[in-house]
XYZ file of C-alpha atoms in Angstrom:
755
model
C 0.617 -0.291 -0.341
C 1.330 3.605 -1.138
C 1.816 6.220 1.648
C -1.257 8.127 2.400
C -1.162 11.880 1.053
C -2.140 14.367 3.488
C -5.397 15.841 2.685
C -5.759 19.640 2.116
C -7.578 21.177 5.000
C -9.153 24.693 4.945
C -7.176 26.507 8.566
C -3.932 25.922 9.254
C -1.578 24.357 12.152
C 0.051 25.311 15.228
C 2.924 23.104 14.188
C 2.517 21.511 17.483
C 5.586 19.486 16.060
C 9.288 20.587 16.663
C 8.524 22.466 20.034
C 9.645 21.309 22.634
C 6.696 19.953 25.265
C 6.294 18.589 28.538
C 5.088 14.508 28.373
C 1.665 15.275 28.398
C 1.900 11.739 30.924
C 4.091 13.127 32.873
C 1.773 14.384 35.897
C 0.219 10.882 35.774
C 4.246 8.953 36.639
C 5.395 11.658 39.055
C 2.323 11.737 41.243
C 1.548 7.466 41.017
C -1.396 7.726 38.640
C 0.070 5.471 36.011
C -0.412 2.055 36.178
C 1.830 -0.805 36.083
C 1.089 -4.300 34.357
C 1.183 -5.413 38.825
C -0.957 -2.477 39.783
C -3.800 -3.291 38.693
C -5.874 -5.636 40.613
C -9.158 -7.520 40.571
C -12.132 -9.742 42.815
C -10.108 -12.502 44.022
C -6.515 -11.559 43.452
C -4.268 -14.382 43.858
C -0.423 -14.340 43.422
C 2.555 -17.039 42.305
C 5.357 -16.860 42.679
C 8.600 -18.651 40.315
C 10.718 -21.489 41.562
C 14.022 -21.547 39.483
C 16.295 -24.119 39.232
C 19.267 -24.754 41.090
C 21.225 -26.232 38.570
C 22.728 -25.240 34.442
C 22.274 -28.380 32.713
C 19.789 -31.950 33.353
C 16.605 -33.325 34.203
C 14.270 -32.882 36.790
C 14.359 -36.347 39.573
C 11.555 -35.679 41.414
C 9.402 -32.492 42.613
C 8.140 -32.362 46.726
C 5.288 -30.134 46.216
C 4.139 -31.382 49.440
C 4.757 -29.154 51.682
C 4.136 -26.402 50.108
C 0.440 -27.226 49.309
C -0.029 -27.893 53.186
C 0.393 -24.859 54.229
C -3.009 -22.717 54.991
C -3.906 -20.485 51.988
C -1.376 -21.867 49.101
C -3.523 -23.079 46.249
C -1.715 -24.629 43.659
C 1.759 -26.097 42.396
C 2.207 -25.994 38.343
C 4.860 -28.009 37.464
C 5.760 -29.747 34.017
C 3.961 -33.197 35.622
C 0.419 -31.395 36.721
C 0.662 -28.216 33.403
C -2.588 -28.307 31.583
C -2.188 -29.482 28.066
C -1.147 -27.306 25.927
C -2.341 -27.110 21.898
C 0.483 -25.355 20.708
C 2.971 -25.988 17.186
C 5.811 -24.582 16.429
C 5.169 -23.309 13.304
C 2.069 -20.846 15.502
C 4.411 -20.905 18.621
C 6.257 -17.776 17.321
C 5.553 -14.743 18.407
C 6.906 -11.203 16.203
C 10.590 -11.724 16.805
C 11.419 -14.892 18.116
C 14.530 -17.030 16.776
C 15.611 -19.723 15.063
C 15.507 -22.580 17.016
C 12.610 -24.164 19.695
C 11.037 -21.956 21.486
C 11.685 -21.985 25.034
C 8.170 -23.440 26.906
C 7.833 -22.625 30.480
C 6.928 -26.202 32.229
C 6.759 -28.023 28.775
C 9.037 -31.326 30.063
C 11.653 -31.590 33.310
C 14.561 -30.673 30.947
C 17.418 -27.983 32.427
C 18.354 -25.336 29.727
C 19.934 -22.525 32.000
C 20.701 -22.194 35.581
C 17.349 -19.738 37.164
C 14.928 -21.778 34.299
C 11.829 -21.813 35.919
C 10.722 -24.985 37.277
C 8.063 -24.784 38.752
C 4.608 -21.938 40.028
C 2.990 -21.374 43.673
C 0.161 -19.592 43.781
C -1.282 -18.725 46.933
C -3.312 -15.919 48.617
C -0.512 -13.170 49.213
C 3.250 -12.932 47.322
C 4.405 -12.939 50.635
C 2.756 -16.810 50.910
C 3.615 -17.960 47.905
C 7.500 -16.787 48.272
C 7.676 -18.185 51.590
C 5.516 -21.981 49.903
C 8.243 -21.862 46.875
C 11.013 -21.820 49.614
C 9.082 -25.333 50.836
C 9.043 -26.649 47.119
C 12.248 -29.524 47.006
C 13.287 -30.302 44.181
C 16.083 -33.440 43.190
C 17.901 -32.754 39.840
C 20.066 -35.474 37.630
C 23.434 -33.576 36.470
C 24.918 -33.230 33.000
C 27.696 -30.905 32.110
C 27.205 -27.101 31.628
C 29.222 -24.298 29.859
C 28.663 -20.741 30.434
C 32.444 -20.300 30.025
C 32.831 -18.455 26.670
C 35.647 -18.648 25.602
C 35.418 -22.668 25.476
C 32.913 -22.829 22.575
C 34.296 -20.407 20.970
C 35.916 -22.567 18.508
C 32.371 -24.629 18.201
C 30.759 -20.924 16.710
C 28.442 -22.124 13.738
C 26.846 -19.994 10.789
C 23.416 -19.445 11.939
C 20.100 -20.889 9.824
C 18.780 -18.453 7.491
C 16.093 -20.581 7.097
C 15.508 -20.695 10.973
C 13.831 -17.609 12.003
C 14.690 -15.130 9.043
C 18.320 -14.204 9.842
C 19.700 -12.639 7.539
C 23.287 -13.402 7.033
C 26.155 -10.605 6.290
C 26.754 -8.947 2.494
C 28.947 -11.255 0.167
C 32.565 -10.111 0.254
C 33.678 -7.696 -2.356
C 37.179 -7.623 -3.322
C 39.762 -8.673 -1.844
C 39.811 -8.144 1.567
C 43.313 -10.342 2.023
C 45.404 -9.430 0.126
C 44.417 -5.764 -0.156
C 45.481 -6.144 3.799
C 47.935 -7.628 3.807
C 49.711 -4.852 1.008
C 48.404 -2.179 2.159
C 51.130 0.109 3.575
C 49.692 1.132 7.079
C 47.983 -1.892 9.093
C 45.793 -2.845 12.620
C 44.406 -6.060 13.634
C 42.982 -6.939 16.684
C 40.408 -9.001 18.577
C 37.605 -7.206 21.073
C 35.121 -8.064 23.625
C 32.400 -6.997 24.747
C 30.403 -8.877 27.824
C 26.951 -9.665 29.017
C 25.143 -6.820 30.003
C 20.969 -6.738 31.655
C 18.547 -4.659 30.665
C 17.642 -3.909 34.434
C 14.159 -2.093 33.786
C 12.821 -0.503 36.967
C 10.125 -2.283 36.193
C 10.359 -5.677 37.701
C 8.414 -7.829 34.205
C 5.233 -9.490 35.529
C 1.476 -9.817 35.024
C -2.047 -9.556 35.582
C -4.823 -12.417 34.216
C -8.125 -11.558 34.829
C -10.403 -15.060 33.272
C -13.977 -13.974 33.046
C -16.753 -16.611 33.423
C -16.865 -17.275 29.874
C -13.115 -18.029 29.809
C -12.128 -15.345 28.590
C -9.171 -13.217 29.413
C -7.747 -10.047 30.397
C -4.237 -9.346 30.572
C -2.433 -6.613 32.305
C 1.143 -7.035 31.109
C 4.447 -5.329 30.721
C 5.071 -5.760 27.317
C 6.552 -3.976 23.514
C 3.830 -5.258 22.136
C 0.287 -5.720 22.571
C -1.220 -7.348 20.126
C 1.892 -9.759 19.248
C 1.319 -10.647 23.596
C -1.954 -11.535 22.260
C -1.153 -13.447 19.368
C 1.258 -15.500 21.416
C -1.402 -16.452 24.131
C -4.418 -17.674 20.752
C -1.520 -19.470 19.268
C 0.199 -21.358 22.492
C -3.669 -21.536 24.705
C -5.487 -22.431 21.362
C -7.604 -19.076 21.720
C -9.863 -16.765 19.712
C -8.761 -13.453 18.456
C -12.438 -12.238 20.756
C -10.635 -15.001 23.853
C -8.258 -12.529 25.290
C -7.564 -9.149 25.527
C -3.708 -7.789 26.741
C -3.795 -4.560 28.115
C -0.397 -2.273 29.139
C -0.704 1.805 29.076
C 2.936 2.226 31.135
C 6.215 0.250 30.851
C 8.369 1.264 33.223
C 11.223 0.600 31.017
C 12.402 -2.397 28.747
C 15.044 -1.665 25.894
C 14.261 -4.415 24.193
C 13.186 -7.159 27.171
C 9.765 -6.382 26.351
C 9.438 -7.391 22.858
C 9.052 -11.345 22.785
C 6.099 -12.293 25.279
C 8.793 -14.166 28.167
C 7.736 -16.896 30.899
C 6.018 -14.884 33.356
C 2.645 -14.775 31.223
C 2.070 -18.437 30.367
C 2.592 -19.567 33.920
C 0.661 -17.211 34.977
C -2.112 -17.736 32.353
C -2.072 -21.404 33.140
C -2.811 -20.494 36.992
C -5.410 -17.858 36.034
C -7.579 -20.610 33.953
C -6.956 -23.409 37.019
C -8.260 -21.692 39.295
C -10.830 -19.339 37.551
C -9.605 -17.098 39.944
C -7.577 -13.338 38.126
C -3.552 -14.390 39.488
C -0.639 -11.731 39.652
C 2.967 -13.137 38.327
C 5.835 -10.794 38.884
C 9.883 -11.655 38.728
C 12.532 -10.385 41.599
C 14.805 -8.590 40.710
C 17.591 -12.166 40.984
C 15.068 -13.660 38.490
C 14.959 -10.571 36.040
C 18.760 -11.697 35.886
C 18.503 -14.867 34.512
C 16.734 -13.706 31.524
C 16.737 -11.837 27.858
C 20.542 -9.825 27.632
C 22.879 -8.388 25.702
C 24.739 -11.033 24.316
C 29.080 -11.527 24.994
C 31.341 -10.867 21.658
C 34.250 -11.050 20.858
C 35.331 -9.827 17.588
C 38.143 -9.189 15.017
C 38.198 -6.500 13.427
C 41.549 -5.889 10.763
C 41.293 -2.408 9.032
C 44.323 -1.460 6.180
C 44.979 1.649 4.374
C 47.871 3.808 2.507
C 49.920 6.405 3.522
C 47.173 9.127 3.234
C 44.917 7.339 5.013
C 42.590 6.083 2.278
C 40.835 2.595 3.436
C 42.375 -0.273 1.209
C 40.462 -3.369 3.887
C 38.399 -3.862 6.011
C 37.779 -7.064 7.651
C 35.047 -7.516 10.671
C 34.286 -11.007 12.106
C 32.261 -11.699 15.392
C 30.576 -14.397 17.640
C 28.217 -13.780 20.132
C 26.703 -16.219 22.761
C 22.803 -17.968 22.489
C 21.461 -20.445 24.320
C 21.101 -24.297 23.565
C 17.610 -24.214 21.956
C 17.793 -21.009 20.188
C 19.477 -18.781 17.720
C 19.599 -15.176 18.607
C 21.613 -12.921 15.812
C 22.476 -9.595 16.487
C 23.923 -7.572 13.303
C 26.898 -7.006 14.755
C 29.277 -7.103 11.556
C 27.443 -5.488 8.495
C 28.064 -1.592 9.783
C 31.264 -2.455 8.925
C 30.938 -2.721 5.425
C 28.441 0.175 5.121
C 30.081 3.160 7.227
C 33.275 3.903 5.326
C 34.161 3.444 1.689
C 35.950 1.173 0.881
C 36.534 -1.305 -2.075
C 37.797 -4.762 0.370
C 35.685 -5.285 2.535
C 35.228 -9.401 4.181
C 32.377 -9.821 7.022
C 31.539 -13.198 8.946
C 29.058 -13.721 11.424
C 28.781 -16.902 13.838
C 27.181 -18.058 17.310
C 28.826 -19.875 19.982
C 25.362 -22.111 22.032
C 25.810 -21.720 25.642
C 23.964 -22.512 28.963
C 22.343 -19.463 29.404
C 19.076 -18.208 28.442
C 18.500 -17.359 25.380
C 19.852 -13.678 24.546
C 17.058 -10.739 23.249
C 16.900 -7.103 21.533
C 18.684 -4.837 23.248
C 19.229 -0.674 22.804
C 20.652 -0.505 19.468
C 21.524 -4.403 19.145
C 24.018 -5.558 17.113
C 25.213 -1.779 16.170
C 26.410 -1.448 20.295
C 28.603 -3.863 20.158
C 29.703 -3.996 16.594
C 31.146 0.073 16.517
C 32.957 -0.642 19.725
C 35.379 -2.607 18.324
C 35.446 -0.422 14.146
C 35.667 3.059 15.634
C 38.207 1.639 18.008
C 40.405 -0.119 15.297
C 39.352 3.273 13.127
C 41.050 5.001 16.303
C 44.396 2.697 16.194
C 44.233 3.166 12.903
C 44.749 6.866 13.386
C 47.254 6.757 15.517
C 49.876 4.080 13.249
C 48.883 7.300 10.159
C 49.524 9.558 12.774
C 46.757 11.963 11.697
C 44.349 13.043 13.321
C 40.803 9.950 14.020
C 38.361 13.144 12.632
C 40.773 13.588 9.850
C 40.455 9.518 8.952
C 36.357 9.320 9.048
C 36.155 12.210 6.802
C 38.720 10.137 4.278
C 36.804 7.634 4.100
C 33.256 8.685 4.159
C 30.487 6.584 2.191
C 28.399 8.535 0.094
C 26.956 5.526 -0.533
C 25.528 2.063 1.486
C 27.731 -0.178 -0.131
C 26.881 -2.820 1.193
C 23.640 -2.324 -0.826
C 25.158 -0.139 -3.335
C 21.917 2.063 -3.224
C 22.307 5.723 -1.638
C 20.910 7.441 0.976
C 17.959 8.616 1.365
C 19.428 11.543 3.493
C 23.052 11.003 6.205
C 23.973 14.516 7.663
C 27.085 12.795 9.462
C 29.379 15.180 7.363
C 27.316 18.126 9.152
C 27.285 15.513 12.180
C 31.115 15.749 12.548
C 31.520 19.204 12.042
C 28.881 20.472 14.481
C 30.229 18.094 17.113
C 33.430 19.217 16.709
C 33.024 22.477 16.690
C 30.740 22.357 20.492
C 33.531 20.434 21.673
C 36.345 22.111 20.975
C 38.101 19.285 18.836
C 40.466 21.523 17.091
C 42.315 21.495 20.363
C 43.129 17.656 21.088
C 46.298 17.091 20.713
C 47.460 14.681 18.590
C 50.086 12.609 20.511
C 48.706 10.614 23.717
C 48.998 12.026 27.474
C 49.376 15.572 26.528
C 47.011 16.564 28.553
C 47.156 16.914 32.234
C 45.248 18.630 35.019
C 46.871 17.568 38.744
C 47.044 13.839 39.710
C 44.144 14.100 36.367
C 45.476 12.859 32.647
C 43.017 14.219 30.273
C 42.206 12.397 27.467
C 39.335 13.227 23.863
C 37.917 10.497 22.221
C 35.810 10.405 19.384
C 33.266 8.007 17.616
C 30.266 7.773 14.748
C 26.984 6.133 15.379
C 25.121 4.766 13.046
C 21.218 3.196 13.260
C 18.454 2.000 10.967
C 15.569 4.314 10.242
C 12.948 1.879 9.458
C 8.777 2.474 8.861
C 6.422 -0.797 9.384
C 2.810 -1.181 8.414
C 0.425 0.880 11.434
C -3.378 2.028 11.425
C -4.944 4.757 14.114
C -7.925 5.942 14.704
C -9.104 9.523 15.516
C -12.751 9.976 17.123
C -14.013 13.393 17.247
C -16.616 13.886 20.232
C -19.106 16.789 19.994
C -17.156 18.811 23.455
C -14.559 18.862 20.237
C -11.878 16.397 22.057
C -10.275 14.319 19.229
C -9.173 10.793 20.654
C -6.569 9.408 18.530
C -5.624 5.065 19.346
C -3.641 2.734 18.447
C -1.987 -0.959 19.774
C 1.553 1.009 20.150
C 3.329 1.514 23.541
C 5.192 3.384 25.044
C 7.738 2.215 26.999
C 9.183 5.766 28.704
C 10.657 7.073 25.015
C 7.404 10.147 24.706
C 5.052 8.395 22.306
C 2.089 9.389 24.252
C 3.759 13.253 23.839
C 5.236 12.736 20.332
C 2.021 11.092 18.826
C -0.409 13.750 20.568
C 2.192 16.323 18.644
C 1.475 14.958 15.504
C -2.383 14.447 15.892
C -2.636 17.960 17.198
C -0.938 19.436 13.840
C -3.066 17.289 11.687
C -6.444 18.590 12.850
C -4.789 21.991 13.393
C -5.701 22.158 17.274
C -3.056 22.634 20.057
C -2.535 19.952 22.224
C -4.564 20.138 25.094
C -7.986 19.102 22.658
C -5.628 16.010 21.845
C -6.309 12.335 24.588
C -4.118 9.945 22.955
C -5.232 6.170 23.558
C -2.267 2.956 23.505
C -1.644 -0.024 25.111
C -4.871 -1.969 23.803
C -5.006 -5.355 22.084
C -8.480 -3.940 20.726
C -7.510 -0.392 19.539
C -5.649 0.090 16.193
C -3.468 -2.532 14.517
C 0.432 -1.582 15.751
C 4.055 -3.015 15.237
C 6.308 -3.726 18.687
C 7.673 -0.802 19.908
C 11.256 -1.447 18.860
C 13.951 -0.784 16.429
C 12.799 2.707 16.867
C 10.419 2.704 14.203
C 7.493 3.549 16.284
C 7.262 7.254 15.878
C 7.851 6.625 11.761
C 5.609 3.719 11.441
C 2.418 4.688 14.451
C 3.005 8.697 13.692
C 2.393 8.433 9.520
C -0.581 6.529 10.316
C -2.049 8.801 13.311
C -1.872 11.818 10.978
C -3.094 10.087 8.349
C -6.411 9.669 10.366
C -6.215 13.499 11.727
C -5.950 14.849 8.387
C -8.771 12.440 7.369
C -10.515 13.961 10.194
C -9.573 17.275 9.588
C -10.791 17.148 5.883
C -14.040 15.896 6.904
C -15.158 18.526 9.148
C -14.557 21.284 7.207
C -16.673 19.456 4.745
C -19.393 18.963 7.406
C -18.571 22.856 8.380
C -19.375 23.873 3.980
C -22.576 21.505 3.993
C -24.376 22.650 7.035
C -22.281 25.403 8.570
C -24.187 28.323 6.863
C -23.804 30.565 4.144
C -20.552 31.849 4.847
C -18.352 28.521 5.345
C -20.287 27.160 1.852
C -18.510 29.570 0.174
C -15.643 29.364 2.158
C -12.218 29.050 -0.704
C -9.631 26.410 0.886
C -6.986 27.657 -1.007
C -7.503 30.933 1.292
C -7.460 28.737 4.677
C -10.552 30.606 5.750
C -11.614 27.964 8.173
C -10.343 27.252 11.095
C -10.630 25.575 14.676
C -10.701 27.997 17.500
C -11.686 25.296 20.770
C -14.738 23.860 20.755
C -16.010 25.516 17.538
C -15.469 26.728 14.138
C -14.749 30.060 12.922
C -14.461 31.426 9.342
C -13.376 33.795 7.926
C -10.286 36.681 9.219
C -12.316 38.846 10.639
C -14.703 35.682 12.264
C -17.858 36.239 10.537
C -19.612 33.070 11.137
C -19.483 30.560 13.575
C -20.503 27.252 14.941
C -19.989 25.329 18.006
C -18.404 21.140 16.864
C -21.686 19.895 19.103
C -24.296 22.461 16.622
C -22.730 20.992 13.321
C -22.797 17.742 14.306
C -26.211 18.371 15.602
C -27.027 19.978 12.183
C -25.395 16.803 10.717
C -26.916 14.080 12.327
C -23.829 12.170 13.362
C -23.111 12.023 17.180
C -19.175 11.767 16.500
C -16.931 11.933 13.541
C -14.351 8.481 13.287
C -11.667 7.989 10.980
C -8.909 5.308 10.232
C -6.054 5.424 8.730
C -3.721 2.596 7.423
C -0.293 3.603 6.584
C 2.672 1.312 5.018
C 5.534 2.567 3.761
C 5.818 2.688 -0.127
C 7.998 1.541 -2.703
C 10.377 3.580 -3.448
C 11.622 3.201 -0.020
C 13.785 0.281 -1.375
C 15.902 2.410 -3.867
C 17.287 4.068 -0.628
C 19.401 3.438 2.152
C 17.783 4.819 5.083
C 19.582 5.377 8.720
C 20.514 7.929 11.696
C 23.373 8.998 11.917
C 25.753 10.585 15.208
C 29.161 11.760 16.155
C 29.991 11.292 19.661
C 32.968 13.196 21.185
C 33.957 12.410 25.018
C 36.540 13.620 27.594
C 37.301 11.506 30.371
C 39.899 12.389 33.068
C 42.364 9.074 34.232
C 43.324 9.317 38.120
C 47.122 8.165 37.372
C 47.487 6.120 40.465
C 44.453 4.524 41.369
C 43.129 4.255 37.619
C 40.001 5.436 37.786
C 38.180 6.317 35.016
C 35.878 9.963 35.029
C 33.822 10.761 31.829
C 33.840 14.671 32.313
C 32.004 15.754 28.713
C 30.030 14.424 26.184
C 28.879 15.766 23.009
C 26.744 13.576 20.865
C 25.954 14.994 17.238
C 23.112 13.577 16.014
C 20.856 13.666 12.535
C 17.776 11.924 13.090
C 15.727 13.469 9.887
C 13.025 16.015 11.611
C 12.759 15.948 15.383
C 8.868 15.712 17.080
C 10.021 16.474 20.202
C 13.000 18.034 20.843
C 12.889 18.282 24.752
C 11.564 13.861 24.670
C 13.977 13.248 21.913
C 17.265 14.753 23.599
C 16.383 13.022 26.691
C 16.658 9.800 24.643
C 19.972 10.638 23.638
C 21.351 11.827 27.135
C 20.275 8.475 27.911
C 21.473 6.323 25.865
C 25.142 8.436 26.342
C 24.262 7.018 30.315
C 24.071 3.778 28.962
C 27.330 4.014 26.875
C 28.990 5.555 29.664
C 27.768 2.011 31.794
C 29.180 0.030 28.396
C 32.112 1.245 28.880
C 33.193 1.392 32.286
C 31.121 -0.670 34.337
C 28.422 -3.349 33.352
C 29.447 -6.706 33.206
C 27.684 -9.653 34.362
C 30.225 -12.265 36.547
C 29.509 -15.947 36.496
C 30.217 -18.345 38.810
C 31.309 -20.966 36.059
C 31.424 -23.833 38.099
C 27.778 -23.059 39.548
C 26.662 -21.638 35.633
C 25.126 -19.367 37.341
C 25.322 -15.345 37.418
C 26.223 -13.666 40.977
C 26.024 -10.403 41.087
C 21.975 -10.706 39.389
C 21.068 -7.521 41.650
C 21.346 -3.403 41.731
C 24.152 -3.125 43.980
C 26.839 -5.935 42.298
C 25.299 -5.364 38.759
C 27.720 -1.373 38.317
C 25.877 0.665 36.138
C 26.141 4.654 36.532
C 24.025 6.880 39.008
C 23.787 10.066 39.494
C 27.013 10.895 40.602
C 28.967 9.273 37.699
C 27.254 10.964 35.018
C 28.727 14.825 34.215
C 28.082 17.369 31.281
C 26.626 15.380 28.217
C 25.544 17.969 25.052
C 22.883 16.801 22.694
C 22.190 18.496 19.343
C 20.419 17.379 16.687
C 21.538 18.420 12.704
C 18.856 19.906 10.477
C 18.214 16.619 8.160
C 15.030 16.697 5.956
C 14.123 13.268 4.700
C 11.326 13.076 2.306
C 11.483 9.296 1.512
C 11.268 7.111 5.152
C 7.376 7.822 5.718
C 5.208 11.334 5.489
C 6.470 13.007 8.243
C 10.349 12.688 7.606
C 10.710 12.049 10.992
C 13.714 9.398 12.220
C 13.472 7.312 15.368
C 16.006 8.384 18.470
C 15.378 6.464 20.846
C 18.876 3.297 19.243
C 21.406 5.809 18.133
C 21.948 8.114 21.613
C 23.795 4.569 22.714
C 25.344 3.840 19.786
C 28.969 5.333 19.525
C 29.596 5.914 22.775
C 32.420 3.490 24.344
C 34.302 3.369 21.516
C 34.323 7.039 22.180
C 35.021 6.801 25.634
C 37.453 3.718 24.860
C 39.695 6.054 22.785
C 39.630 9.114 25.245
C 40.977 6.818 27.752
C 43.946 6.139 24.730
C 44.374 9.459 24.615
C 44.629 9.981 28.059
C 46.990 7.293 29.084
C 48.286 5.933 25.610
C 46.973 2.264 26.779
C 44.325 0.886 24.748
C 41.716 -1.551 25.674
C 39.780 -3.559 24.154
C 37.614 -5.447 26.621
C 35.236 -3.836 28.269
C 34.548 -2.480 30.162
C 37.548 -0.547 30.718
C 38.176 -1.200 34.865
C 40.467 -0.091 36.813
C 42.649 -3.655 36.708
C 42.725 -2.852 33.231
C 44.265 0.104 33.187
C 46.736 -1.319 35.066
C 47.481 -4.482 33.487
């Protein structure tokens, strides 16, 4: 389907889009009125607590739940031995983003795949009782050998199957990278590693499942896609669409962890159907660390260049971890073939199995891991060439996407470099390391490039005008804290020609218009385009009714002059307000209770003729205490080209949040395993380190103007992902510039600085 064209409307919009509007849902959140998945309640609500496996591989020999069941107030202990029969089939079981392989089925059989796997659900009258009773369940296991040590399985890595889960392999080699590498004047060749990282959102995963007397279910769930979750439940439990409704009005952070339905949801549904009572299941913070995560990786990047800095060869090969039962894949290496101009490129990607839960998408998946070694290697190459790292990137600036041999729909990366460097003061950077000092602290400056895709998915929206002048716009999309409520309200207000107080946006309900999962930074592009189309139709229809039923002045209004406009709950006509009519009176004359318009917008065919993406230039300053080895990030400038910015305030907040995440990736985040137990040990927010307020100094975000009439009707690109990409590399490069020490293994901790 071609994109919807903006309809001609007879009165000018107030241009809410592009202004720094406060979050329309902000008051609800700060006053506690916003309700999350585990906040919903119902008569007769009971509570489930998950019992997690204590081994990483093996089988369950016996489960003794007698002590738990004898405890007053305990209603049910669900295990693989007494769970309900399920009608699921592999072909129907997958949701929108399931990777290849066998999807995880909680309580399916006695097999244990990883430590922390759910093996029972205890349901009781209170959460405290359920948790206590869970400690009374006794389980005997048969242990089999396990492996959670990545280094031990790298040799057994394999290319993931394209047929299983639709993974698109890296582009075919172009030129002869191996020969060009050997013959080049200057070369760098090194291995880099990134660790397992956990999403750790503020709101733990949880759900409240409410059955009715007819067996229909309402699931209040933490999810990034209510219709995706609805489809999952339909497939697993054999339910019709009318028999299951998923509601998720607010999500307390997800970053990719809520893309797939997780195991707590089917466990809660099993219990609710068995007991015929509402059931709430919420995971603990510790259980969140036996969950989806960013997969660890080891990557080789080899770059070669002529003496003048022109790239002669690019080789980027990566291995990341996956579970024993699914092939999770990240697009890690493809960026190396797109970001810089080079005729000889070889890319490779494999996965290796560990006894861990299947990894998942985590903010800018693939690009976050892949740009760290690539941008570090570019810095190392600049060092060997004795040229400025920014100059090296400009020498090799790509005017086309060589992976696909397509032009970019827009690419203002040069301007990101220019404006970001000017804001940071990059021109004053000494070429040699250890050249800047302040007392006991060495000062270093580093930079890196960021890139992410600009995507659009099919989406629909509905706009309803009521007699009081309020327009209720809706779509089944999500808001995971990124500002979807606000951005959609702004887009709707512009299309309608009203102020944002006249619009209410609704989301997070599977009964609303179709929308994709909120991920990949394509929500504003996709759902926003549908909102704009639906509201434009509504506005045109209202103007048509005014001309038909508003009287002679409205009937004679010339469209080209834009003489009909909205003022509050009425329409006025003419510059001198010669005539006016309330919306209530107009609808009464027209004989309708309300106006209702819907629109579905899909990417148009011409998008296939372009490569579409967002880009950034990240500049970082660090201070390294020469005696203590501590690293402080004191300044970051992030210059971003992301098309039209709907709300500079919330967009800048997204970029700044990504920078904070990048600081954590560079300096702190790391899952620590006991490999004998096969279990992550720092599974809490005191020992799994990430930045707090005291770790963050000055973050400067600037948006570079970037018109784009290809990406979608609005010309917008998402900013949720791009903020984190390249930050870790910029910091690592700054650490080298401060100390002269190149650290290729994240995070950059004291022991590595002193090594």
